[in-house]
Coordinates of C-alpha atoms in Angstrom, one line a residue:
X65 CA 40.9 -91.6 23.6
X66 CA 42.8 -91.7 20.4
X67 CA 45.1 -95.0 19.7
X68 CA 48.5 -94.1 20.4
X69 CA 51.3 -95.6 17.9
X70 CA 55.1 -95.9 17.8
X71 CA 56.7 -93.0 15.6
X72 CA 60.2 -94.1 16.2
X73 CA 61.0 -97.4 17.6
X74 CA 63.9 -99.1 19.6
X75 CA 67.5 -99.7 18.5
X76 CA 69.7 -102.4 19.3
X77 CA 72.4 -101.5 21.3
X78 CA 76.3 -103.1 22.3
X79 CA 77.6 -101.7 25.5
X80 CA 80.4 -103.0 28.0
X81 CA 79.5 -104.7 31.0
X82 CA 79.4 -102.0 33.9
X83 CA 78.5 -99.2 31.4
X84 CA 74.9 -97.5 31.1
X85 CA 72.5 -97.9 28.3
X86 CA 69.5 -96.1 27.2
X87 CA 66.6 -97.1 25.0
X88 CA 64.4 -94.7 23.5
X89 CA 61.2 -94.9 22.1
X90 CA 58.5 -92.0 20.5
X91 CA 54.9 -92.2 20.3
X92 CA 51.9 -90.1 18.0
X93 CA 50.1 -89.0 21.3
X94 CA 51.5 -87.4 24.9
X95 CA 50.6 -88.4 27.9
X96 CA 50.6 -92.1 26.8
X97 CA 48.6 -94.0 29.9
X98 CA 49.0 -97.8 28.6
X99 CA 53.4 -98.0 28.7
X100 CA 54.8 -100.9 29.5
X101 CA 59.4 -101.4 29.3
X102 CA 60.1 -104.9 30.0
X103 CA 63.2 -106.8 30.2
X104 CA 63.9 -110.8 28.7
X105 CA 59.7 -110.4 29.5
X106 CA 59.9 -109.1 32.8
X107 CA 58.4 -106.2 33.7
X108 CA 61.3 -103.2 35.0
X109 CA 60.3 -100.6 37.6
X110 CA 62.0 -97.1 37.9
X111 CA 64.8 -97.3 40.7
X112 CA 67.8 -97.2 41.2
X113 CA 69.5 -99.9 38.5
X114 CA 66.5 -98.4 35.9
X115 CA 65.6 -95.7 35.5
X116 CA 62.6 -94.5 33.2
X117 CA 61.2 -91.1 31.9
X118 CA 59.2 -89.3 29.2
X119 CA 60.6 -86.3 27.8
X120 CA 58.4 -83.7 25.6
X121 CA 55.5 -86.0 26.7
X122 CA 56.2 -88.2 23.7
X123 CA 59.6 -89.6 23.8
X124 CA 59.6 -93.0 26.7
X125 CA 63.4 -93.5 27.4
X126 CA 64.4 -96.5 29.6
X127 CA 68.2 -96.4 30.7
X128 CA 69.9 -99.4 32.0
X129 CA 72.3 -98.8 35.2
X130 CA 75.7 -100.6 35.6
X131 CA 74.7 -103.6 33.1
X132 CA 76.1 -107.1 33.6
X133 CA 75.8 -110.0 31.5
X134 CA 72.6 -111.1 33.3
X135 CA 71.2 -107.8 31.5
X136 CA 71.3 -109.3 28.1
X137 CA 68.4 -109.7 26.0
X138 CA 65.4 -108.4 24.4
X139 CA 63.9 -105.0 25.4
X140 CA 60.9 -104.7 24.9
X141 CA 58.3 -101.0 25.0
X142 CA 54.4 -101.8 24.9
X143 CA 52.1 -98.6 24.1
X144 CA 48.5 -100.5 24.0
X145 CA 48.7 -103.4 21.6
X146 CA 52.0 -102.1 20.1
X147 CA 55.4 -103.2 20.8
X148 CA 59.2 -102.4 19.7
X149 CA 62.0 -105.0 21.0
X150 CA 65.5 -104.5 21.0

C-alpha cells in the first residue's frame, strides 16, 4: 500500500462563538484507510456537533457545529505517521 502524504494541510481559523467551521485537509492517495481528526487531542466522531467527509476521495474536511469557547484549540488530521494542526 503506497504511503499516503498531506498535499495541502490545515489552516487556522477565527470564527464567532455559535457559528460553524470547517477544516480541510488533501492527501496524495484516495481512499486513505489510517485518518484520524482530533480535537485539543481528543479523538472527534461524525455526529451531530461534527461532522466529517471526504470529497473526490482525497480531500478529508472536518466541520465544527455551533462552536463555543470550550471548542478552542488545536485541530489536529493524522494520515499514518503524518499530521497537520490548526
Amino acid at each position: 500500500e503506497p504511503d499516503v502524504t498531506i498535499v495541502s494541510g490545515l489552516q487556522d481559523r477565527v470564527v464567532a462563538e455559535g457559528d460553524d467551521v470547517t477544516f480541510q485537509c488533501q492527501v496524495s492517495h484516495e481512499d486513505a484507510r489510517d485518518v484520524e481528526w482530533k480535537l485539543q487531542d481528543v479523538a472527534l466522531q461524525n455526529n451531530e456537533m461534527n461532522e466529517i467527509s471526504v470529497e473526490k476521495g482525497k480531500i478529508h474536511t472536518l466541520t465544527l457545529r455551533k462552536v463555543t469557547e470550550q471548542d478552542i484549540g488545536t485541530v489536529t488530521f493524522r494520515v499514518g505517521p503524518h499530521t497537520s494542526t490548526a
